[in-house]
mmCIF file with all atom_site columns, C-alpha atoms in Angstrom:
data_model
loop_
_atom_site.group_PDB
_atom_site.id
_atom_site.type_symbol
_atom_site.label_atom_id
_atom_site.label_alt_id
_atom_site.label_comp_id
_atom_site.label_asym_id
_atom_site.label_entity_id
_atom_site.label_seq_id
_atom_site.pdbx_PDB_ins_code
_atom_site.Cartn_x
_atom_site.Cartn_y
_atom_site.Cartn_z
_atom_site.occupancy
_atom_site.B_iso_or_equiv
_atom_site.pdbx_formal_charge
_atom_site.auth_seq_id
_atom_site.auth_comp_id
_atom_site.auth_asym_id
_atom_site.auth_atom_id
_atom_site.pdbx_PDB_model_num
ATOM 1   C CA . UNK A 1 1   ? -232.163 -120.539 -38.817 1.00 85.00 ? 1   UNK A CA 1
ATOM 2   C CA . UNK A 1 2   ? -234.915 -119.054 -36.677 1.00 91.00 ? 2   UNK A CA 1
ATOM 3   C CA . UNK A 1 3   ? -237.452 -116.414 -37.582 1.00 94.00 ? 3   UNK A CA 1
ATOM 4   C CA . UNK A 1 4   ? -240.636 -114.819 -36.375 1.00 96.00 ? 4   UNK A CA 1
ATOM 5   C CA . UNK A 1 5   ? -243.481 -113.165 -38.248 1.00 97.00 ? 5   UNK A CA 1
ATOM 6   C CA . UNK A 1 6   ? -245.956 -110.740 -36.780 1.00 97.00 ? 6   UNK A CA 1
ATOM 7   C CA . UNK A 1 7   ? -248.394 -110.290 -39.657 1.00 96.00 ? 7   UNK A CA 1
ATOM 8   C CA . UNK A 1 8   ? -250.187 -107.247 -38.249 1.00 96.00 ? 8   UNK A CA 1
ATOM 9   C CA . UNK A 1 9   ? -248.468 -103.889 -37.910 1.00 96.00 ? 9   UNK A CA 1
ATOM 10  C CA . UNK A 1 10  ? -251.372 -102.626 -35.823 1.00 97.00 ? 10  UNK A CA 1
ATOM 11  C CA . UNK A 1 11  ? -254.274 -104.101 -33.907 1.00 98.00 ? 11  UNK A CA 1
ATOM 12  C CA . UNK A 1 12  ? -257.202 -101.985 -32.787 1.00 98.00 ? 12  UNK A CA 1
ATOM 13  C CA . UNK A 1 13  ? -259.615 -103.135 -30.105 1.00 98.00 ? 13  UNK A CA 1
ATOM 14  C CA . UNK A 1 14  ? -262.225 -101.525 -27.892 1.00 98.00 ? 14  UNK A CA 1
ATOM 15  C CA . UNK A 1 15  ? -261.677 -101.473 -24.160 1.00 97.00 ? 15  UNK A CA 1
ATOM 16  C CA . UNK A 1 16  ? -263.293 -104.475 -22.512 1.00 97.00 ? 16  UNK A CA 1
ATOM 17  C CA . UNK A 1 17  ? -263.149 -106.607 -25.653 1.00 97.00 ? 17  UNK A CA 1
ATOM 18  C CA . UNK A 1 18  ? -260.834 -109.593 -26.033 1.00 97.00 ? 18  UNK A CA 1
ATOM 19  C CA . UNK A 1 19  ? -257.593 -109.008 -27.896 1.00 97.00 ? 19  UNK A CA 1
ATOM 20  C CA . UNK A 1 20  ? -255.308 -111.219 -29.953 1.00 97.00 ? 20  UNK A CA 1
ATOM 21  C CA . UNK A 1 21  ? -251.876 -110.339 -31.291 1.00 98.00 ? 21  UNK A CA 1
ATOM 22  C CA . UNK A 1 22  ? -250.608 -112.880 -33.804 1.00 98.00 ? 22  UNK A CA 1
ATOM 23  C CA . UNK A 1 23  ? -247.198 -114.505 -34.068 1.00 98.00 ? 23  UNK A CA 1
ATOM 24  C CA . UNK A 1 24  ? -245.883 -117.360 -36.189 1.00 98.00 ? 24  UNK A CA 1
ATOM 25  C CA . UNK A 1 25  ? -242.392 -118.781 -36.025 1.00 97.00 ? 25  UNK A CA 1
ATOM 26  C CA . UNK A 1 26  ? -239.873 -120.974 -37.774 1.00 95.00 ? 26  UNK A CA 1
ATOM 27  C CA . UNK A 1 27  ? -237.062 -122.944 -36.131 1.00 93.00 ? 27  UNK A CA 1
ATOM 28  C CA . UNK A 1 28  ? -235.104 -126.051 -36.997 1.00 91.00 ? 28  UNK A CA 1
ATOM 29  C CA . UNK A 1 29  ? -235.634 -127.751 -33.651 1.00 90.00 ? 29  UNK A CA 1
ATOM 30  C CA . UNK A 1 30  ? -237.996 -127.171 -30.766 1.00 92.00 ? 30  UNK A CA 1
ATOM 31  C CA . UNK A 1 31  ? -239.050 -123.570 -30.171 1.00 94.00 ? 31  UNK A CA 1
ATOM 32  C CA . UNK A 1 32  ? -238.693 -121.466 -27.087 1.00 95.00 ? 32  UNK A CA 1
ATOM 33  C CA . UNK A 1 33  ? -241.155 -118.606 -27.512 1.00 97.00 ? 33  UNK A CA 1
ATOM 34  C CA . UNK A 1 34  ? -241.454 -115.217 -25.835 1.00 97.00 ? 34  UNK A CA 1
ATOM 35  C CA . UNK A 1 35  ? -243.615 -112.115 -25.713 1.00 97.00 ? 35  UNK A CA 1
ATOM 36  C CA . UNK A 1 36  ? -242.315 -108.712 -24.683 1.00 96.00 ? 36  UNK A CA 1
ATOM 37  C CA . UNK A 1 37  ? -244.107 -105.355 -24.408 1.00 96.00 ? 37  UNK A CA 1
ATOM 38  C CA . UNK A 1 38  ? -242.585 -101.951 -25.052 1.00 94.00 ? 38  UNK A CA 1
ATOM 39  C CA . UNK A 1 39  ? -244.150 -98.747  -23.784 1.00 90.00 ? 39  UNK A CA 1
ATOM 40  C CA . UNK A 1 40  ? -243.118 -95.393  -25.341 1.00 83.00 ? 40  UNK A CA 1
ATOM 41  C CA . UNK A 1 41  ? -239.531 -94.422  -24.501 1.00 76.00 ? 41  UNK A CA 1
ATOM 42  C CA . UNK A 1 42  ? -239.123 -97.526  -22.385 1.00 80.00 ? 42  UNK A CA 1
ATOM 43  C CA . UNK A 1 43  ? -237.198 -100.737 -22.763 1.00 83.00 ? 43  UNK A CA 1
ATOM 44  C CA . UNK A 1 44  ? -238.834 -104.059 -23.436 1.00 92.00 ? 44  UNK A CA 1
ATOM 45  C CA . UNK A 1 45  ? -240.612 -105.788 -20.571 1.00 94.00 ? 45  UNK A CA 1
ATOM 46  C CA . UNK A 1 46  ? -240.911 -109.555 -20.399 1.00 94.00 ? 46  UNK A CA 1
ATOM 47  C CA . UNK A 1 47  ? -244.521 -110.791 -20.495 1.00 95.00 ? 47  UNK A CA 1
ATOM 48  C CA . UNK A 1 48  ? -244.347 -114.563 -20.785 1.00 95.00 ? 48  UNK A CA 1
ATOM 49  C CA . UNK A 1 49  ? -242.530 -117.488 -22.334 1.00 95.00 ? 49  UNK A CA 1
ATOM 50  C CA . UNK A 1 50  ? -243.178 -121.009 -23.554 1.00 95.00 ? 50  UNK A CA 1
ATOM 51  C CA . UNK A 1 51  ? -240.422 -123.530 -22.963 1.00 93.00 ? 51  UNK A CA 1
ATOM 52  C CA . UNK A 1 52  ? -242.235 -126.814 -22.546 1.00 89.00 ? 52  UNK A CA 1
ATOM 53  C CA . UNK A 1 53  ? -245.374 -128.260 -20.963 1.00 88.00 ? 53  UNK A CA 1
ATOM 54  C CA . UNK A 1 54  ? -248.866 -126.777 -21.079 1.00 91.00 ? 54  UNK A CA 1
ATOM 55  C CA . UNK A 1 55  ? -249.604 -125.112 -24.409 1.00 92.00 ? 55  UNK A CA 1
ATOM 56  C CA . UNK A 1 56  ? -251.422 -122.254 -22.659 1.00 95.00 ? 56  UNK A CA 1
ATOM 57  C CA . UNK A 1 57  ? -248.985 -119.966 -20.912 1.00 96.00 ? 57  UNK A CA 1
ATOM 58  C CA . UNK A 1 58  ? -250.100 -117.294 -18.474 1.00 96.00 ? 58  UNK A CA 1
ATOM 59  C CA . UNK A 1 59  ? -248.045 -114.174 -17.976 1.00 94.00 ? 59  UNK A CA 1
ATOM 60  C CA . UNK A 1 60  ? -247.994 -110.691 -16.540 1.00 91.00 ? 60  UNK A CA 1
ATOM 61  C CA . UNK A 1 61  ? -250.867 -108.173 -16.588 1.00 92.00 ? 61  UNK A CA 1
ATOM 62  C CA . UNK A 1 62  ? -253.491 -110.818 -17.414 1.00 95.00 ? 62  UNK A CA 1
ATOM 63  C CA . UNK A 1 63  ? -251.939 -111.813 -20.737 1.00 97.00 ? 63  UNK A CA 1
ATOM 64  C CA . UNK A 1 64  ? -251.703 -115.369 -21.959 1.00 97.00 ? 64  UNK A CA 1
ATOM 65  C CA . UNK A 1 65  ? -250.427 -117.064 -25.085 1.00 97.00 ? 65  UNK A CA 1
ATOM 66  C CA . UNK A 1 66  ? -251.203 -120.349 -26.759 1.00 96.00 ? 66  UNK A CA 1
ATOM 67  C CA . UNK A 1 67  ? -248.524 -122.487 -28.350 1.00 96.00 ? 67  UNK A CA 1
ATOM 68  C CA . UNK A 1 68  ? -249.795 -124.348 -31.410 1.00 96.00 ? 68  UNK A CA 1
ATOM 69  C CA . UNK A 1 69  ? -247.161 -126.639 -32.851 1.00 94.00 ? 69  UNK A CA 1
ATOM 70  C CA . UNK A 1 70  ? -249.115 -127.708 -35.927 1.00 95.00 ? 70  UNK A CA 1
ATOM 71  C CA . UNK A 1 71  ? -249.727 -124.085 -36.928 1.00 96.00 ? 71  UNK A CA 1
ATOM 72  C CA . UNK A 1 72  ? -246.319 -122.915 -35.681 1.00 96.00 ? 72  UNK A CA 1
ATOM 73  C CA . UNK A 1 73  ? -248.064 -120.100 -33.861 1.00 97.00 ? 73  UNK A CA 1
ATOM 74  C CA . UNK A 1 74  ? -247.849 -118.403 -30.481 1.00 98.00 ? 74  UNK A CA 1
ATOM 75  C CA . UNK A 1 75  ? -250.624 -115.822 -30.381 1.00 98.00 ? 75  UNK A CA 1
ATOM 76  C CA . UNK A 1 76  ? -250.899 -113.413 -27.454 1.00 98.00 ? 76  UNK A CA 1
ATOM 77  C CA . UNK A 1 77  ? -254.339 -113.011 -25.907 1.00 98.00 ? 77  UNK A CA 1
ATOM 78  C CA . UNK A 1 78  ? -256.178 -111.171 -23.186 1.00 97.00 ? 78  UNK A CA 1
ATOM 79  C CA . UNK A 1 79  ? -259.854 -111.662 -22.330 1.00 97.00 ? 79  UNK A CA 1
ATOM 80  C CA . UNK A 1 80  ? -260.602 -108.002 -21.633 1.00 97.00 ? 80  UNK A CA 1
ATOM 81  C CA . UNK A 1 81  ? -258.417 -105.209 -22.996 1.00 97.00 ? 81  UNK A CA 1
ATOM 82  C CA . UNK A 1 82  ? -257.526 -102.066 -21.056 1.00 96.00 ? 82  UNK A CA 1
ATOM 83  C CA . UNK A 1 83  ? -256.574 -98.689  -22.514 1.00 96.00 ? 83  UNK A CA 1
ATOM 84  C CA . UNK A 1 84  ? -253.316 -99.037  -20.584 1.00 94.00 ? 84  UNK A CA 1
ATOM 85  C CA . UNK A 1 85  ? -252.483 -102.144 -22.643 1.00 96.00 ? 85  UNK A CA 1
ATOM 86  C CA . UNK A 1 86  ? -251.803 -99.862  -25.619 1.00 96.00 ? 86  UNK A CA 1
ATOM 87  C CA . UNK A 1 87  ? -248.151 -100.460 -26.510 1.00 96.00 ? 87  UNK A CA 1
ATOM 88  C CA . UNK A 1 88  ? -245.808 -102.263 -28.906 1.00 96.00 ? 88  UNK A CA 1
ATOM 89  C CA . UNK A 1 89  ? -245.734 -106.032 -28.574 1.00 98.00 ? 89  UNK A CA 1
ATOM 90  C CA . UNK A 1 90  ? -242.831 -108.179 -29.737 1.00 97.00 ? 90  UNK A CA 1
ATOM 91  C CA . UNK A 1 91  ? -242.802 -111.915 -30.260 1.00 98.00 ? 91  UNK A CA 1
ATOM 92  C CA . UNK A 1 92  ? -239.457 -113.723 -30.163 1.00 97.00 ? 92  UNK A CA 1
ATOM 93  C CA . UNK A 1 93  ? -238.193 -117.253 -30.735 1.00 96.00 ? 93  UNK A CA 1
ATOM 94  C CA . UNK A 1 94  ? -235.057 -119.237 -30.230 1.00 94.00 ? 94  UNK A CA 1
ATOM 95  C CA . UNK A 1 95  ? -234.188 -122.797 -31.087 1.00 92.00 ? 95  UNK A CA 1
ATOM 96  C CA . UNK A 1 96  ? -233.959 -124.929 -27.937 1.00 89.00 ? 96  UNK A CA 1
ATOM 97  C CA . UNK A 1 97  ? -230.798 -126.525 -29.301 1.00 86.00 ? 97  UNK A CA 1
ATOM 98  C CA . UNK A 1 98  ? -229.196 -123.255 -30.293 1.00 81.00 ? 98  UNK A CA 1
ATOM 99  C CA . UNK A 1 99  ? -227.692 -120.256 -28.552 1.00 82.00 ? 99  UNK A CA 1
ATOM 100 C CA . UNK A 1 100 ? -229.517 -118.164 -25.982 1.00 85.00 ? 100 UNK A CA 1
ATOM 101 C CA . UNK A 1 101 ? -230.086 -115.400 -28.484 1.00 92.00 ? 101 UNK A CA 1
ATOM 102 C CA . UNK A 1 102 ? -233.727 -114.895 -29.503 1.00 93.00 ? 102 UNK A CA 1
ATOM 103 C CA . UNK A 1 103 ? -234.858 -113.509 -32.831 1.00 95.00 ? 103 UNK A CA 1
ATOM 104 C CA . UNK A 1 104 ? -237.518 -110.823 -32.501 1.00 96.00 ? 104 UNK A CA 1
ATOM 105 C CA . UNK A 1 105 ? -240.392 -109.974 -34.782 1.00 96.00 ? 105 UNK A CA 1
ATOM 106 C CA . UNK A 1 106 ? -240.997 -106.465 -36.101 1.00 96.00 ? 106 UNK A CA 1
ATOM 107 C CA . UNK A 1 107 ? -243.592 -105.753 -33.464 1.00 97.00 ? 107 UNK A CA 1
ATOM 108 C CA . UNK A 1 108 ? -247.330 -105.083 -33.436 1.00 98.00 ? 108 UNK A CA 1
ATOM 109 C CA . UNK A 1 109 ? -248.794 -101.833 -32.204 1.00 97.00 ? 109 UNK A CA 1
ATOM 110 C CA . UNK A 1 110 ? -251.813 -102.491 -30.015 1.00 97.00 ? 110 UNK A CA 1
ATOM 111 C CA . UNK A 1 111 ? -254.264 -99.629  -29.674 1.00 97.00 ? 111 UNK A CA 1
ATOM 112 C CA . UNK A 1 112 ? -257.086 -100.004 -27.186 1.00 97.00 ? 112 UNK A CA 1
ATOM 113 C CA . UNK A 1 113 ? -259.837 -97.448  -27.656 1.00 96.00 ? 113 UNK A CA 1
ATOM 114 C CA . UNK A 1 114 ? -261.880 -96.213  -24.674 1.00 94.00 ? 114 UNK A CA 1
ATOM 115 C CA . UNK B 2 1   ? -234.468 -103.463 -6.800  1.00 56.00 ? 1   UNK B CA 1
ATOM 116 C CA . UNK B 2 2   ? -232.687 -101.498 -9.485  1.00 82.00 ? 2   UNK B CA 1
ATOM 117 C CA . UNK B 2 3   ? -233.164 -102.554 -13.055 1.00 92.00 ? 3   UNK B CA 1
ATOM 118 C CA . UNK B 2 4   ? -230.847 -102.326 -16.028 1.00 96.00 ? 4   UNK B CA 1
ATOM 119 C CA . UNK B 2 5   ? -229.648 -98.791  -16.581 1.00 96.00 ? 5   UNK B CA 1
ATOM 120 C CA . UNK B 2 6   ? -228.123 -97.252  -19.675 1.00 97.00 ? 6   UNK B CA 1
ATOM 121 C CA . UNK B 2 7   ? -226.306 -93.997  -20.163 1.00 97.00 ? 7   UNK B CA 1
ATOM 122 C CA . UNK B 2 8   ? -226.638 -91.635  -21.850 1.00 97.00 ? 8   UNK B CA 1
ATOM 123 C CA . UNK B 2 9   ? -230.333 -91.799  -22.662 1.00 95.00 ? 9   UNK B CA 1
ATOM 124 C CA . UNK B 2 10  ? -229.702 -89.751  -25.787 1.00 97.00 ? 10  UNK B CA 1
ATOM 125 C CA . UNK B 2 11  ? -226.542 -89.180  -27.774 1.00 97.00 ? 11  UNK B CA 1
ATOM 126 C CA . UNK B 2 12  ? -226.187 -86.917  -30.779 1.00 98.00 ? 12  UNK B CA 1
ATOM 127 C CA . UNK B 2 13  ? -222.921 -87.056  -32.645 1.00 97.00 ? 13  UNK B CA 1
ATOM 128 C CA . UNK B 2 14  ? -221.476 -86.155  -36.005 1.00 97.00 ? 14  UNK B CA 1
ATOM 129 C CA . UNK B 2 15  ? -220.559 -88.559  -38.741 1.00 97.00 ? 15  UNK B CA 1
ATOM 130 C CA . UNK B 2 16  ? -217.076 -89.925  -38.222 1.00 97.00 ? 16  UNK B CA 1
ATOM 131 C CA . UNK B 2 17  ? -216.973 -89.416  -34.470 1.00 97.00 ? 17  UNK B CA 1
ATOM 132 C CA . UNK B 2 18  ? -216.398 -92.078  -31.799 1.00 98.00 ? 18  UNK B CA 1
ATOM 133 C CA . UNK B 2 19  ? -219.090 -92.883  -29.221 1.00 98.00 ? 19  UNK B CA 1
ATOM 134 C CA . UNK B 2 20  ? -219.345 -95.016  -26.118 1.00 98.00 ? 20  UNK B CA 1
ATOM 135 C CA . UNK B 2 21  ? -222.610 -96.332  -24.709 1.00 98.00 ? 21  UNK B CA 1
ATOM 136 C CA . UNK B 2 22  ? -222.760 -97.724  -21.186 1.00 98.00 ? 22  UNK B CA 1
ATOM 137 C CA . UNK B 2 23  ? -224.870 -100.452 -19.661 1.00 98.00 ? 23  UNK B CA 1
ATOM 138 C CA . UNK B 2 24  ? -225.230 -101.300 -15.962 1.00 97.00 ? 24  UNK B CA 1
ATOM 139 C CA . UNK B 2 25  ? -226.915 -104.688 -15.624 1.00 97.00 ? 25  UNK B CA 1
ATOM 140 C CA . UNK B 2 26  ? -228.932 -105.918 -12.706 1.00 96.00 ? 26  UNK B CA 1
ATOM 141 C CA . UNK B 2 27  ? -226.580 -106.770 -9.868  1.00 94.00 ? 27  UNK B CA 1
ATOM 142 C CA . UNK B 2 28  ? -225.529 -110.395 -9.954  1.00 91.00 ? 28  UNK B CA 1
ATOM 143 C CA . UNK B 2 29  ? -226.631 -111.027 -13.536 1.00 94.00 ? 29  UNK B CA 1
ATOM 144 C CA . UNK B 2 30  ? -223.852 -112.845 -15.313 1.00 93.00 ? 30  UNK B CA 1
ATOM 145 C CA . UNK B 2 31  ? -225.237 -112.615 -18.850 1.00 94.00 ? 31  UNK B CA 1
ATOM 146 C CA . UNK B 2 32  ? -225.425 -109.319 -20.727 1.00 96.00 ? 32  UNK B CA 1
ATOM 147 C CA . UNK B 2 33  ? -226.741 -108.638 -24.212 1.00 97.00 ? 33  UNK B CA 1
ATOM 148 C CA . UNK B 2 34  ? -226.608 -105.704 -26.610 1.00 98.00 ? 34  UNK B CA 1
ATOM 149 C CA . UNK B 2 35  ? -229.267 -105.164 -29.243 1.00 97.00 ? 35  UNK B CA 1
ATOM 150 C CA . UNK B 2 36  ? -229.941 -102.453 -31.779 1.00 97.00 ? 36  UNK B CA 1
ATOM 151 C CA . UNK B 2 37  ? -233.477 -101.341 -32.594 1.00 95.00 ? 37  UNK B CA 1
ATOM 152 C CA . UNK B 2 38  ? -234.179 -99.304  -35.688 1.00 94.00 ? 38  UNK B CA 1
ATOM 153 C CA . UNK B 2 39  ? -237.443 -97.471  -36.209 1.00 90.00 ? 39  UNK B CA 1
ATOM 154 C CA . UNK B 2 40  ? -240.274 -99.885  -36.945 1.00 89.00 ? 40  UNK B CA 1
ATOM 155 C CA . UNK B 2 41  ? -238.158 -102.946 -36.264 1.00 92.00 ? 41  UNK B CA 1
ATOM 156 C CA . UNK B 2 42  ? -237.666 -105.391 -33.453 1.00 93.00 ? 42  UNK B CA 1
ATOM 157 C CA . UNK B 2 43  ? -234.418 -105.593 -31.497 1.00 95.00 ? 43  UNK B CA 1
ATOM 158 C CA . UNK B 2 44  ? -231.523 -106.960 -33.523 1.00 96.00 ? 44  UNK B CA 1
ATOM 159 C CA . UNK B 2 45  ? -228.858 -108.910 -31.650 1.00 96.00 ? 45  UNK B CA 1
ATOM 160 C CA . UNK B 2 46  ? -225.333 -107.482 -31.523 1.00 97.00 ? 46  UNK B CA 1
ATOM 161 C CA . UNK B 2 47  ? -223.288 -109.245 -28.844 1.00 97.00 ? 47  UNK B CA 1
ATOM 162 C CA . UNK B 2 48  ? -223.708 -111.459 -25.785 1.00 95.00 ? 48  UNK B CA 1
ATOM 163 C CA . UNK B 2 49  ? -221.406 -111.637 -22.762 1.00 95.00 ? 49  UNK B CA 1
ATOM 164 C CA . UNK B 2 50  ? -221.201 -114.420 -20.256 1.00 93.00 ? 50  UNK B CA 1
ATOM 165 C CA . UNK B 2 51  ? -219.114 -113.010 -17.437 1.00 90.00 ? 51  UNK B CA 1
ATOM 166 C CA . UNK B 2 52  ? -216.234 -110.995 -18.857 1.00 91.00 ? 52  UNK B CA 1
ATOM 167 C CA . UNK B 2 53  ? -215.993 -112.758 -22.181 1.00 91.00 ? 53  UNK B CA 1
ATOM 168 C CA . UNK B 2 54  ? -217.983 -112.287 -25.356 1.00 89.00 ? 54  UNK B CA 1
ATOM 169 C CA . UNK B 2 55  ? -219.769 -115.586 -25.802 1.00 89.00 ? 55  UNK B CA 1
ATOM 170 C CA . UNK B 2 56  ? -221.282 -114.568 -29.127 1.00 92.00 ? 56  UNK B CA 1
ATOM 171 C CA . UNK B 2 57  ? -220.388 -111.471 -31.149 1.00 94.00 ? 57  UNK B CA 1
ATOM 172 C CA . UNK B 2 58  ? -221.867 -112.662 -34.422 1.00 93.00 ? 58  UNK B CA 1
ATOM 173 C CA . UNK B 2 59  ? -224.330 -109.785 -34.547 1.00 95.00 ? 59  UNK B CA 1
ATOM 174 C CA . UNK B 2 60  ? -221.778 -106.980 -34.662 1.00 96.00 ? 60  UNK B CA 1
ATOM 175 C CA . UNK B 2 61  ? -222.246 -105.462 -38.137 1.00 95.00 ? 61  UNK B CA 1
ATOM 176 C CA . UNK B 2 62  ? -218.591 -104.647 -38.810 1.00 95.00 ? 62  UNK B CA 1
ATOM 177 C CA . UNK B 2 63  ? -215.282 -103.914 -37.106 1.00 95.00 ? 63  UNK B CA 1
ATOM 178 C CA . UNK B 2 64  ? -216.329 -100.378 -36.207 1.00 97.00 ? 64  UNK B CA 1
ATOM 179 C CA . UNK B 2 65  ? -218.379 -101.894 -33.405 1.00 97.00 ? 65  UNK B CA 1
ATOM 180 C CA . UNK B 2 66  ? -216.741 -103.271 -30.289 1.00 96.00 ? 66  UNK B CA 1
ATOM 181 C CA . UNK B 2 67  ? -217.936 -104.038 -26.759 1.00 97.00 ? 67  UNK B CA 1
ATOM 182 C CA . UNK B 2 68  ? -216.212 -104.808 -23.486 1.00 96.00 ? 68  UNK B CA 1
ATOM 183 C CA . UNK B 2 69  ? -217.188 -106.006 -20.055 1.00 95.00 ? 69  UNK B CA 1
ATOM 184 C CA . UNK B 2 70  ? -213.866 -106.033 -18.176 1.00 94.00 ? 70  UNK B CA 1
ATOM 185 C CA . UNK B 2 71  ? -215.121 -106.883 -14.690 1.00 92.00 ? 71  UNK B CA 1
ATOM 186 C CA . UNK B 2 72  ? -218.158 -108.921 -15.584 1.00 90.00 ? 72  UNK B CA 1
ATOM 187 C CA . UNK B 2 73  ? -220.614 -106.207 -14.660 1.00 94.00 ? 73  UNK B CA 1
ATOM 188 C CA . UNK B 2 74  ? -220.768 -102.883 -16.532 1.00 97.00 ? 74  UNK B CA 1
ATOM 189 C CA . UNK B 2 75  ? -220.429 -103.087 -20.288 1.00 97.00 ? 75  UNK B CA 1
ATOM 190 C CA . UNK B 2 76  ? -219.498 -100.443 -22.841 1.00 98.00 ? 76  UNK B CA 1
ATOM 191 C CA . UNK B 2 77  ? -220.455 -100.567 -26.500 1.00 98.00 ? 77  UNK B CA 1
ATOM 192 C CA . UNK B 2 78  ? -217.991 -98.616  -28.612 1.00 97.00 ? 78  UNK B CA 1
ATOM 193 C CA . UNK B 2 79  ? -218.635 -97.377  -32.127 1.00 98.00 ? 79  UNK B CA 1
ATOM 194 C CA . UNK B 2 80  ? -215.811 -95.901  -34.176 1.00 97.00 ? 80  UNK B CA 1
ATOM 195 C CA . UNK B 2 81  ? -216.167 -93.627  -37.214 1.00 97.00 ? 81  UNK B CA 1
ATOM 196 C CA . UNK B 2 82  ? -219.924 -93.392  -36.786 1.00 97.00 ? 82  UNK B CA 1
ATOM 197 C CA . UNK B 2 83  ? -222.133 -93.371  -39.858 1.00 97.00 ? 83  UNK B CA 1
ATOM 198 C CA . UNK B 2 84  ? -225.655 -92.042  -40.308 1.00 96.00 ? 84  UNK B CA 1
ATOM 199 C CA . UNK B 2 85  ? -226.875 -95.626  -40.637 1.00 95.00 ? 85  UNK B CA 1
ATOM 200 C CA . UNK B 2 86  ? -225.755 -96.286  -37.063 1.00 97.00 ? 86  UNK B CA 1
ATOM 201 C CA . UNK B 2 87  ? -228.617 -94.111  -35.819 1.00 97.00 ? 87  UNK B CA 1
ATOM 202 C CA . UNK B 2 88  ? -230.890 -96.318  -33.734 1.00 97.00 ? 88  UNK B CA 1
ATOM 203 C CA . UNK B 2 89  ? -231.842 -97.153  -30.170 1.00 96.00 ? 89  UNK B CA 1
ATOM 204 C CA . UNK B 2 90  ? -229.227 -99.366  -28.551 1.00 97.00 ? 90  UNK B CA 1
ATOM 205 C CA . UNK B 2 91  ? -230.719 -101.693 -25.969 1.00 96.00 ? 91  UNK B CA 1
ATOM 206 C CA . UNK B 2 92  ? -228.951 -103.592 -23.250 1.00 97.00 ? 92  UNK B CA 1
ATOM 207 C CA . UNK B 2 93  ? -230.392 -106.572 -21.393 1.00 96.00 ? 93  UNK B CA 1
ATOM 208 C CA . UNK B 2 94  ? -229.172 -108.846 -18.643 1.00 96.00 ? 94  UNK B CA 1
ATOM 209 C CA . UNK B 2 95  ? -230.196 -112.211 -17.278 1.00 94.00 ? 95  UNK B CA 1
ATOM 210 C CA . UNK B 2 96  ? -229.326 -114.477 -14.403 1.00 91.00 ? 96  UNK B CA 1
ATOM 211 C CA . UNK B 2 97  ? -229.138 -118.261 -14.558 1.00 85.00 ? 97  UNK B CA 1
ATOM 212 C CA . UNK B 2 98  ? -232.446 -118.236 -16.420 1.00 85.00 ? 98  UNK B CA 1
ATOM 213 C CA . UNK B 2 99  ? -231.005 -116.992 -19.700 1.00 84.00 ? 99  UNK B CA 1
ATOM 214 C CA . UNK B 2 100 ? -234.436 -117.105 -21.279 1.00 88.00 ? 100 UNK B CA 1
ATOM 215 C CA . UNK B 2 101 ? -235.779 -114.223 -19.208 1.00 90.00 ? 101 UNK B CA 1
ATOM 216 C CA . UNK B 2 102 ? -233.978 -111.059 -20.228 1.00 93.00 ? 102 UNK B CA 1
ATOM 217 C CA . UNK B 2 103 ? -234.416 -107.740 -18.450 1.00 94.00 ? 103 UNK B CA 1
ATOM 218 C CA . UNK B 2 104 ? -234.015 -104.766 -20.727 1.00 95.00 ? 104 UNK B CA 1
ATOM 219 C CA . UNK B 2 105 ? -232.788 -101.275 -20.027 1.00 95.00 ? 105 UNK B CA 1
ATOM 220 C CA . UNK B 2 106 ? -234.500 -98.148  -21.388 1.00 94.00 ? 106 UNK B CA 1
ATOM 221 C CA . UNK B 2 107 ? -232.022 -97.843  -24.239 1.00 95.00 ? 107 UNK B CA 1
ATOM 222 C CA . UNK B 2 108 ? -229.727 -95.161  -25.623 1.00 96.00 ? 108 UNK B CA 1
ATOM 223 C CA . UNK B 2 109 ? -231.016 -93.279  -28.626 1.00 96.00 ? 109 UNK B CA 1
ATOM 224 C CA . UNK B 2 110 ? -228.052 -92.576  -30.907 1.00 98.00 ? 110 UNK B CA 1
ATOM 225 C CA . UNK B 2 111 ? -228.408 -89.988  -33.636 1.00 98.00 ? 111 UNK B CA 1
ATOM 226 C CA . UNK B 2 112 ? -225.581 -89.530  -36.118 1.00 97.00 ? 112 UNK B CA 1
ATOM 227 C CA . UNK B 2 113 ? -225.836 -86.283  -38.049 1.00 96.00 ? 113 UNK B CA 1
#
């Protein structure tokens, strides 16, 4: 079985400050991990993924995420938040030995205040 | 280029009616996925096509739900005898050889009255 937890329903940050959106996962084998962003009335947009290799993954719009195997975490980060980053963020995981179907978390609403 | 498109963007129907939701994937993408997203939840997998065949339909909640992709491109999700609990946003995604990068459409918001 595979599952994802996003412990925060909402994250508030001031523009220009660093942001972190948390994600922890559970899989039987090796994890493939993903972050997607959803703007209002829009579909999900792919941000980044971890398959293998460097634990720090860089993605779109200046976002990055760090894979931590011992803590089973894959937190999303950005050094300096923009008001336009305000959106819903979804973490997802799939087992590398399983099907191509990821399991998504419930999402975290990021609000960046001017 | 064009992304994944879904029609209609909104669908309001009455309990017990039949509905069809359409997905046009990115041209050339062989894999197509349907998800359902309820308010306050992440996308929930329904069915996955590889080409014309359903490679995995384990997420379909019951036999009222059915999906087809007869020519390996456009897909239609069909829901019979709709129930109020079917109200959600239905998302479609497609991917190329890199199955781990899915491109999502804007979704169809289904409301069953």
